Short mmCIF file of C-alpha atoms in Angstrom, two decimals:
data_model
loop_
_atom_site.label_atom_id
_atom_site.label_comp_id
_atom_site.label_asym_id
_atom_site.label_seq_id
_atom_site.Cartn_x
_atom_site.Cartn_y
_atom_site.Cartn_z
CA MET V 30 0.45 -16.61 38.37
CA ARG V 31 -1.25 -14.79 35.58
CA PHE V 32 -2.70 -16.31 32.44
CA VAL V 33 -4.34 -14.89 29.38
CA ASP V 34 -6.91 -17.28 27.92
CA ARG V 35 -7.40 -16.16 24.34
CA THR V 36 -10.20 -18.62 23.63
CA THR V 37 -12.56 -17.06 26.12
CA SER V 38 -10.88 -13.62 26.09
CA THR V 39 -10.34 -13.45 29.81
CA ILE V 40 -7.42 -12.64 32.04
CA ILE V 41 -7.18 -15.14 34.87
CA GLU V 42 -5.20 -14.07 37.88
CA ASN V 43 -4.78 -16.09 41.06
CA ASN V 44 -7.71 -18.33 40.23
CA THR V 45 -10.18 -15.48 39.88
CA SER V 46 -11.77 -14.68 36.56
CA ARG V 47 -11.95 -11.05 35.50
CA HIS V 48 -13.69 -10.25 32.19
CA THR V 49 -11.68 -7.55 30.45
CA GLN V 50 -12.89 -6.12 27.21
CA LEU V 51 -10.66 -6.98 24.26
CA VAL V 52 -10.70 -4.84 21.15
CA ARG V 53 -9.18 -5.38 17.75
CA ASN V 54 -5.64 -4.07 17.46
CA TYR V 55 -6.38 -1.52 14.75
CA LYS V 56 -8.60 0.47 17.11
CA GLN V 57 -5.66 1.00 19.45
CA PHE V 58 -3.02 1.56 16.79
CA PRO V 59 -0.65 4.31 17.93
CA GLY V 60 0.41 5.64 14.53
CA GLN V 61 -1.19 8.30 12.34
CA ASN V 62 -3.14 5.92 10.14
CA LYS V 63 -6.78 5.65 9.25
CA PHE V 64 -8.42 2.23 9.07
CA PHE V 65 -11.62 1.12 7.39
CA CYS V 66 -13.63 -1.96 6.53
CA GLY V 67 -13.01 -3.28 9.99
CA GLY V 68 -9.23 -2.90 9.84
CA ARG V 69 -8.82 -4.64 6.49
CA PHE V 70 -7.62 -1.46 4.77
CA MET V 71 -5.36 1.27 6.09
CA THR V 72 -4.03 4.54 4.79
CA SER V 73 -2.36 7.67 6.13
CA ARG V 74 -3.79 10.97 7.37
CA GLU V 75 -4.28 13.41 4.51
CA TYR V 76 -6.40 11.81 1.85
CA TRP V 77 -7.24 14.90 -0.22
CA ALA V 78 -4.30 14.35 -2.59
CA PHE V 79 -5.32 10.74 -3.14
CA ILE V 80 -8.85 11.77 -4.09
CA LEU V 81 -7.37 14.31 -6.51
CA ALA V 82 -5.12 11.64 -8.03
CA LEU V 83 -8.11 9.31 -8.43
CA ILE V 84 -10.10 12.03 -10.19
CA LEU V 85 -7.14 12.76 -12.48
CA LEU V 86 -7.04 9.11 -13.43
CA ILE V 87 -10.72 8.27 -13.66
CA ALA V 88 -12.23 11.37 -15.31
CA PRO V 89 -10.13 11.49 -18.49
CA SER V 90 -10.29 7.70 -18.83
CA VAL V 91 -14.07 7.69 -18.59
CA LEU V 92 -14.32 10.55 -21.08
CA PHE V 93 -11.96 8.79 -23.43
CA GLY V 94 -13.98 5.62 -23.05
CA ILE V 95 -17.29 7.32 -23.80
CA PHE V 96 -16.27 9.59 -26.64
CA THR V 97 -13.26 8.14 -28.39
CA CYS V 98 -13.41 4.39 -27.88
CA PRO V 99 -16.49 3.73 -30.02
CA PHE V 100 -14.73 5.40 -32.94
CA ILE V 101 -11.57 3.43 -32.36
CA TRP V 102 -13.53 0.19 -31.95
CA GLU V 103 -15.23 0.70 -35.32
CA LYS V 104 -12.61 2.42 -37.38
CA VAL V 105 -9.20 1.57 -36.12
CA HIS V 106 -9.06 -1.74 -34.24
CA PRO V 107 -11.23 -3.32 -31.49
CA ALA V 108 -8.19 -4.44 -29.55
CA ILE V 109 -7.28 -0.89 -28.59
CA PRO V 110 -10.31 -0.22 -26.32
CA ILE V 111 -9.82 -3.65 -24.75
CA VAL V 112 -6.18 -2.90 -23.94
CA PHE V 113 -7.20 0.53 -22.73
CA ALA V 114 -9.84 -0.95 -20.38
CA TYR V 115 -7.39 -3.53 -19.05
CA LEU V 116 -4.72 -0.89 -18.37
CA PHE V 117 -7.30 1.34 -16.74
CA VAL V 118 -8.51 -1.38 -14.37
CA LEU V 119 -4.94 -2.45 -13.61
CA SER V 120 -3.74 1.08 -12.84
CA LEU V 121 -6.80 1.83 -10.71
CA THR V 122 -6.46 -1.35 -8.65
CA SER V 123 -2.71 -0.79 -8.32
CA MET V 124 -3.23 2.72 -7.03
CA ILE V 125 -5.81 1.52 -4.53
CA LYS V 126 -3.69 -1.43 -3.47
CA THR V 127 -0.65 0.81 -2.94
CA SER V 128 -2.66 3.32 -0.98
CA TRP V 129 -4.70 1.00 1.20
CA THR V 130 -2.25 -1.72 2.27
CA ASP V 131 0.28 -1.87 5.05
CA PRO V 132 3.67 -0.83 3.61
CA GLY V 133 5.58 -2.91 6.15
CA ILE V 134 5.05 -1.10 9.43
CA ILE V 135 7.09 -2.46 12.33
CA PRO V 136 4.99 -2.82 15.50
CA ARG V 137 5.98 -0.74 18.49
CA ASP V 138 7.44 -1.64 21.86
CA LEU V 139 9.46 -4.63 20.72
CA ASP V 140 12.51 -3.37 22.60
CA PRO V 141 11.15 -1.14 25.34
CA PHE V 142 14.19 -1.32 27.66
CA PRO V 143 17.32 -0.74 25.65
CA VAL V 144 20.78 -0.69 27.17
CA LEU V 145 21.60 2.92 27.98
CA GLU V 146 24.93 4.64 27.61
CA ARG V 147 25.98 5.75 31.05
CA TYR V 148 27.77 9.05 31.47
CA GLU V 149 30.53 8.60 34.05
CA ASP V 150 32.24 11.91 33.37
CA PRO V 151 31.44 14.29 36.27
CA GLY V 152 31.59 17.29 33.97
CA SER V 153 28.82 15.94 31.80
CA PRO V 154 25.42 17.59 32.25
CA TYR V 155 23.78 14.21 32.54
CA SER V 156 25.78 12.73 35.39
CA ASP V 157 23.59 14.06 38.20
CA SER V 158 20.30 13.87 36.43
CA THR V 159 17.70 11.58 37.92
CA TRP V 160 15.63 11.45 34.75
CA HIS V 161 18.17 11.28 32.03
CA HIS V 162 20.35 8.25 32.60
CA GLY V 163 21.76 8.21 29.14
CA ILE V 164 20.76 7.61 25.57
CA PRO V 165 20.30 4.14 24.13
CA ILE V 166 23.49 2.68 22.71
CA GLN V 167 23.73 2.14 18.99
CA LYS V 168 24.13 -1.44 17.80
CA GLU V 169 26.71 -2.35 15.21
CA VAL V 170 25.98 -4.99 12.60
CA ARG V 171 28.03 -6.24 9.72
CA ILE V 172 26.55 -6.25 6.23
CA LYS V 173 28.84 -8.10 3.83
CA ASP V 174 32.13 -6.30 4.37
CA ARG V 175 30.78 -3.05 5.77
CA SER V 176 29.64 -1.98 9.19
CA TRP V 177 26.24 -0.41 9.83
CA THR V 178 24.86 1.17 12.98
CA LEU V 179 21.31 0.41 14.07
CA ARG V 180 19.76 3.43 15.69
CA TYR V 181 17.14 3.32 18.38
CA CYS V 182 13.77 4.85 17.50
CA ASP V 183 12.35 6.58 20.59
CA THR V 184 8.82 6.75 19.25
CA CYS V 185 8.51 3.12 18.25
CA ARG V 186 10.92 1.81 20.91
CA ILE V 187 12.79 -0.53 18.59
CA TYR V 188 16.20 -0.74 17.06
CA ARG V 189 15.51 0.08 13.45
CA PRO V 190 16.74 -2.66 11.06
CA PRO V 191 18.86 -1.62 8.07
CA ARG V 192 16.93 0.23 5.35
CA ALA V 193 14.03 0.90 7.69
CA SER V 194 13.02 4.48 8.26
CA HIS V 195 10.65 6.36 10.54
CA CYS V 196 8.05 8.25 8.54
CA ARG V 197 7.05 11.59 10.04
CA GLN V 198 3.67 11.79 8.36
CA CYS V 199 2.58 8.32 9.38
CA ASP V 200 4.54 8.29 12.66
CA ASN V 201 5.61 4.69 12.06
CA CYS V 202 8.83 2.84 11.36
CA VAL V 203 8.53 1.17 7.96
CA GLU V 204 10.72 -1.67 6.68
CA VAL V 205 12.74 -0.75 3.57
CA GLU V 206 10.89 2.54 3.23
CA ASP V 207 11.21 4.10 -0.20
CA HIS V 208 9.36 7.36 0.49
CA HIS V 209 6.03 8.72 1.67
CA CYS V 210 3.81 9.43 -1.32
CA ILE V 211 1.23 12.17 -0.70
CA TRP V 212 -0.61 11.39 -3.95
CA LEU V 213 -1.28 7.87 -2.72
CA ASN V 214 -1.49 8.93 0.93
CA ASN V 215 0.72 6.12 2.18
CA CYS V 216 4.35 5.18 2.69
CA ILE V 217 5.88 3.13 -0.07
CA GLY V 218 7.62 0.23 1.65
CA VAL V 219 8.56 -3.35 0.96
CA ARG V 220 4.96 -4.63 0.93
CA ASN V 221 3.46 -2.20 -1.58
CA TYR V 222 6.41 -1.38 -3.81
CA ARG V 223 5.30 -3.66 -6.62
CA PRO V 224 1.78 -2.23 -7.01
CA PHE V 225 3.31 1.27 -6.80
CA ILE V 226 5.61 0.65 -9.76
CA LEU V 227 2.79 -1.07 -11.62
CA ALA V 228 0.50 1.92 -11.00
CA ILE V 229 2.89 4.51 -12.36
CA VAL V 230 3.86 2.38 -15.35
CA CYS V 231 0.23 1.68 -16.24
CA ILE V 232 -0.74 5.31 -15.86
CA ILE V 233 1.99 6.32 -18.25
CA LEU V 234 0.80 3.72 -20.70
CA LEU V 235 -2.69 4.87 -20.27
CA LEU V 236 -2.28 8.53 -20.71
CA MET V 237 -4.36 10.05 -23.36
CA VAL V 238 -1.35 11.58 -24.93
CA GLY V 239 0.08 8.11 -25.26
CA GLY V 240 -3.03 6.88 -26.99
CA LEU V 241 -3.28 9.99 -29.05
CA THR V 242 0.35 9.73 -29.95
CA LEU V 243 -0.15 6.29 -31.35
CA TYR V 244 -3.14 7.51 -33.32
CA HIS V 245 -1.24 10.43 -34.73
CA CYS V 246 1.69 8.18 -35.45
CA SER V 247 -0.52 6.08 -37.63
CA LEU V 248 -1.64 9.21 -39.46
CA ILE V 249 1.90 10.40 -39.89
CA LEU V 250 3.09 7.10 -41.23
CA ARG V 251 0.43 7.26 -43.87
CA GLY V 252 1.01 10.93 -44.64
CA ILE V 253 -2.52 12.17 -43.96
CA THR V 254 -4.03 14.69 -41.57
CA THR V 255 -6.75 14.00 -39.00
CA HIS V 256 -9.38 15.79 -41.02
CA GLU V 257 -8.57 13.76 -44.10
CA GLN V 258 -8.88 10.57 -42.15
CA LEU V 259 -12.17 11.54 -40.58
CA ARG V 260 -13.64 12.69 -43.88
CA ALA V 261 -12.47 9.51 -45.49
CA SER V 262 -14.33 7.42 -42.97
CA VAL V 263 -17.49 9.47 -43.36
CA MET V 264 -17.49 9.35 -47.15
CA THR V 265 -16.12 5.90 -47.73
CA LYS V 266 -17.33 5.64 -51.28
CA HIS V 267 -15.93 8.88 -52.57
CA SER V 268 -12.52 9.00 -51.09
CA ASP V 269 -9.72 6.52 -51.14
CA LEU V 270 -6.88 7.03 -48.75
CA SER V 271 -4.49 4.93 -50.70
CA ALA V 272 -4.69 7.51 -53.53
CA ASN V 273 -3.58 10.24 -51.14
CA PRO V 274 -1.19 12.37 -53.26
CA TYR V 275 0.81 13.42 -50.19
CA ASN V 276 1.81 9.87 -49.32
CA LYS V 277 5.41 9.31 -50.32
CA GLY V 278 4.96 5.56 -50.25
CA ASN V 279 7.54 4.98 -47.51
CA PRO V 280 6.40 5.42 -43.84
CA VAL V 281 9.85 6.51 -42.75
CA LEU V 282 9.94 9.19 -45.42
CA ASN V 283 6.47 10.30 -44.36
CA MET V 284 7.53 10.58 -40.72
CA THR V 285 10.76 12.37 -41.63
CA TYR V 286 8.90 14.90 -43.73
CA VAL V 287 6.24 15.60 -41.08
CA LEU V 288 8.64 15.88 -38.16
CA CYS V 289 11.64 17.49 -39.78
CA ARG V 290 10.26 19.84 -42.45
CA PRO V 291 11.36 23.46 -42.11
CA ARG V 292 9.12 25.73 -40.12
CA PRO V 293 7.92 28.77 -42.12
CA LYS V 294 8.05 32.19 -40.54
CA SER V 295 4.90 33.70 -39.09
CA TYR V 296 2.85 35.85 -41.46
CA LEU V 297 1.41 38.07 -38.75
CA ARG V 298 4.13 40.77 -38.28
CA ARG V 299 2.98 41.20 -34.71
CA ARG V 300 5.52 43.77 -33.60
CA LYS V 301 5.45 46.02 -36.59
CA TYR V 302 3.52 49.29 -36.51
CA SER V 303 0.37 50.25 -38.40
CA PRO V 304 -1.88 53.30 -38.29
CA ALA V 305 -4.52 53.06 -35.61
CA VAL V 306 -8.02 52.28 -36.85
CA ASN V 307 -10.60 54.51 -35.20
CA MET U 102 -23.99 -9.49 10.38
CA ALA U 103 -21.88 -9.85 13.46
CA THR U 104 -20.56 -13.34 13.93
CA ARG U 105 -19.27 -14.71 17.15
CA SER U 106 -15.66 -14.12 16.21
CA SER U 107 -16.13 -10.50 15.23
CA MET U 108 -17.93 -9.20 18.28
CA PRO U 109 -15.72 -8.27 21.21
CA PRO U 110 -16.62 -9.84 24.51
CA THR U 111 -18.46 -7.53 26.85
CA SER U 112 -16.97 -6.53 30.12
CA SER U 113 -18.72 -7.29 33.32
CA SER U 114 -19.05 -4.37 35.64
CA GLU U 115 -17.90 -6.03 38.82
CA GLN U 116 -15.13 -8.40 39.72
CA GLN U 117 -16.36 -11.75 40.81
CA PRO U 118 -13.92 -13.93 42.63
CA THR U 119 -15.75 -17.20 42.31
CA ASP U 120 -14.92 -20.42 43.98
CA SER U 121 -16.48 -22.46 41.26
CA VAL U 122 -14.23 -21.23 38.43
CA ASP U 123 -12.89 -24.07 36.35
CA HIS U 124 -9.15 -24.45 36.54
CA GLN U 125 -8.45 -24.13 32.86
CA VAL U 126 -5.39 -25.53 31.22
CA ILE U 127 -3.71 -22.60 29.52
CA ASP U 128 -1.46 -23.20 26.55
CA ILE U 129 2.15 -22.46 27.42
CA SER U 130 2.54 -19.91 24.63
CA ASN U 131 0.00 -17.66 26.35
CA ARG U 132 1.75 -17.59 29.70
CA VAL U 133 3.79 -14.61 30.80
CA PRO U 134 7.44 -15.76 30.84
CA ASP U 135 10.00 -15.30 33.58
CA LYS U 136 12.91 -14.74 31.24
CA ALA U 137 13.43 -14.45 27.52
CA ILE U 138 16.51 -14.92 25.38
CA ARG U 139 16.66 -13.09 22.08
CA ILE U 140 18.61 -14.26 19.05
CA GLU U 141 19.34 -11.21 16.93
CA ARG U 142 19.14 -10.96 13.16
CA ASP U 143 22.18 -11.74 11.06
CA TYR U 144 22.50 -9.14 8.29
CA SER U 145 25.96 -10.17 7.12
CA GLN U 146 24.81 -11.97 3.98
CA GLY U 147 23.59 -8.65 2.61
CA ASN U 148 20.98 -10.18 0.32
CA GLY U 149 17.89 -9.11 2.23
CA ILE U 150 16.95 -12.66 3.25
CA THR U 151 15.82 -12.94 6.86
CA ARG U 152 18.29 -14.90 8.92
CA PHE U 153 18.97 -15.34 12.62
CA SER U 154 22.42 -15.28 14.08
CA ASN U 155 24.24 -18.49 14.98
CA GLU U 156 26.64 -16.83 17.34
CA TYR U 157 24.85 -16.84 20.66
CA PRO U 158 27.42 -18.54 22.88
CA LEU U 159 25.22 -20.24 25.47
CA LEU U 160 22.93 -21.84 22.97
CA LEU U 161 25.38 -23.02 20.39
CA ALA U 162 25.34 -26.52 21.72
CA GLY U 163 22.77 -29.06 20.81
CA ARG U 164 19.21 -28.68 19.75
CA PHE U 165 19.10 -24.89 19.79
CA GLN U 166 21.58 -24.83 16.93
CA HIS U 167 19.47 -27.31 15.00
CA THR U 168 16.32 -25.29 15.54
CA ILE U 169 17.86 -22.01 14.48
CA ASP U 170 19.41 -23.64 11.42
CA GLY U 171 16.05 -25.11 10.52
CA ILE U 172 14.33 -21.74 10.82
CA ASN U 173 17.06 -20.04 8.76
CA HIS U 174 16.79 -22.69 6.07
CA LEU U 175 13.01 -22.33 5.78
CA LEU U 176 13.22 -18.53 5.67
CA GLU U 177 15.87 -18.66 2.97
CA GLU U 178 13.72 -20.97 0.90
CA ALA U 179 10.77 -18.63 1.34
CA GLU U 180 12.49 -15.37 0.48
CA ARG U 181 14.98 -16.41 -2.19
CA VAL U 182 13.98 -15.01 -5.58
CA SER U 183 13.58 -18.06 -7.80
CA TRP U 184 11.74 -18.51 -11.09
CA ARG U 185 8.73 -19.80 -9.22
CA VAL U 186 8.56 -16.59 -7.18
CA VAL U 187 8.94 -14.43 -10.29
CA PHE U 188 6.18 -16.42 -11.97
CA ASP U 189 3.87 -16.02 -8.96
CA ASN U 190 4.34 -12.27 -8.85
CA VAL U 191 4.08 -11.67 -12.59
CA MET U 192 0.86 -13.71 -12.74
CA GLU U 193 -0.51 -11.78 -9.78
CA CYS U 194 0.12 -8.50 -11.61
CA LEU U 195 -1.25 -9.68 -14.97
CA THR U 196 -4.46 -11.07 -13.48
CA ILE U 197 -5.12 -7.83 -11.59
CA TYR U 198 -4.25 -9.33 -8.19
CA THR U 199 -6.74 -12.20 -8.43
CA TRP U 200 -4.14 -14.96 -8.82
CA PRO U 201 -3.44 -15.43 -5.06
CA ILE U 202 -7.13 -16.04 -4.49
CA PHE U 203 -6.99 -19.24 -6.49
CA PHE U 204 -3.41 -20.44 -6.11
CA ARG U 205 -1.28 -20.47 -2.97
CA THR U 206 1.95 -18.63 -3.53
CA HIS U 207 5.33 -20.15 -2.78
CA TYR U 208 5.92 -17.66 0.02
CA GLN U 209 2.65 -18.54 1.76
CA GLN U 210 3.48 -22.24 1.63
CA CYS U 211 6.97 -21.72 3.04
CA ILE U 212 5.77 -19.54 5.88
CA GLN U 213 3.19 -22.16 6.73
CA ARG U 214 5.94 -24.76 6.85
CA LEU U 215 7.99 -22.47 9.07
CA LEU U 216 5.17 -22.07 11.56
CA THR U 217 4.55 -25.81 11.56
CA PHE U 218 8.24 -26.43 12.16
CA ILE U 219 8.34 -24.05 15.13
CA HIS U 220 5.15 -25.58 16.53
CA ASN U 221 6.61 -29.08 16.22
CA GLU U 222 9.85 -28.08 17.87
CA ASN U 223 7.89 -26.52 20.71
CA GLU U 224 5.63 -29.50 21.16
CA THR U 225 8.21 -32.22 20.92
CA LEU U 226 11.11 -30.67 22.74
CA TYR U 227 10.93 -27.23 24.26
CA HIS U 228 7.71 -27.25 26.22
CA GLN U 229 8.92 -30.17 28.28
CA HIS U 230 11.81 -28.07 29.52
CA GLY U 231 9.70 -24.97 30.10
CA ILE U 232 10.93 -23.12 27.04
CA SER U 233 8.79 -21.76 24.23
CA ILE U 234 9.82 -20.23 20.92
CA SER U 235 7.61 -17.29 20.07
CA ASN U 236 6.24 -16.66 16.60
CA PRO U 237 8.88 -14.53 14.81
CA ILE U 238 6.22 -12.81 12.71
CA ARG U 239 4.87 -11.24 15.89
CA CYS U 240 8.17 -9.46 16.45
CA ALA U 241 8.53 -8.47 12.78
CA TYR U 242 11.58 -10.78 12.42
CA LEU U 243 13.66 -8.39 14.48
CA PHE U 244 14.78 -11.23 16.73
CA LEU U 245 13.93 -14.81 17.70
CA GLU U 246 12.70 -15.11 21.24
CA PHE U 247 13.10 -18.15 23.49
CA LYS U 248 10.82 -17.63 26.46
CA MET U 249 11.77 -19.43 29.65
CA TYR U 250 9.35 -20.49 32.34
CA ASN U 251 10.21 -21.95 35.72
#
């Protein structure tokens, strides 16, 4: 009889003790994944797009934080940089969590000997073959009032459960796979779907255009331009924004005027002819 | 710093059939089984909650039914989306994923109860008859395996 003693990591066979080296599972993982920090984090193969996505998130946020946030902290409201910092940290950690966690990979070899469909028809090309005895049968399951076929995955040697899919980039079957995201260099599956949604929502909230839009909205609602606001803050004694003659008094009227006023024609006459100047 | 649990054991270069090896008592769950019976997943509810089928004819009678029902009940309690689960997940997102460090989530507690239940069933009933229920997490909940030893 054969025993595996996991406490002393030995395989004991017929009363003899044979020390066999045991390694952590991630070092022998058959899929196309990269592991780091001793197997605590995992991602897929091509990480260049993820580095690009990180740079696209971090660089503008850091620039915004250095150059614009002090102004906003002093002149607009201190809550805005705090919210910005919180959203930045949340989107960064969500991106990293989506990229570096297991999406729900199904381990291999759970069904290594499936029942094969035998070909009895003598005209079939498979009937005399010694290697090809048939393909694995497909299993039928019922889901509510519908029928669904479970297909056999030859690479992972399992019957794939419903909503699972085999990812070609990662070479794994993933439970409830949504898609493979190259920007996060990982499959999006059941285990990292929530941080994925959180990452894209937070990035949208965070975008500089979003912040800038709010800033410009506040200008529009008061009927002033950016220059007027900046000059007003520099020369606080001499200028008073509430006496702005262009303010119609009603924010909705201000916004309507700014966004819906007619657009004058260009003064440049670009396609008309003039004598050449030598 | 490598601790004892993180360093792999080294291999010895030669085989040593020793007479003085201690006859160790190996836990039954580590033995290689003679036969295994698999209970497949039951997807008919269609709500995504993990559930094992009740329709295996040989095992319908007696304690097997009770065990499978117990496992199904614990899994349903773990995976059902209740207000507590929504609260756990929303707090985890708002606190930038630090909430589970301080508070055990509902899912973790239920899975712990499931593993304790399976362990108790093994200890009290199945090991005496040479049967062992394997940990369903190991097989990714694709099936429930009853290993049989003679």
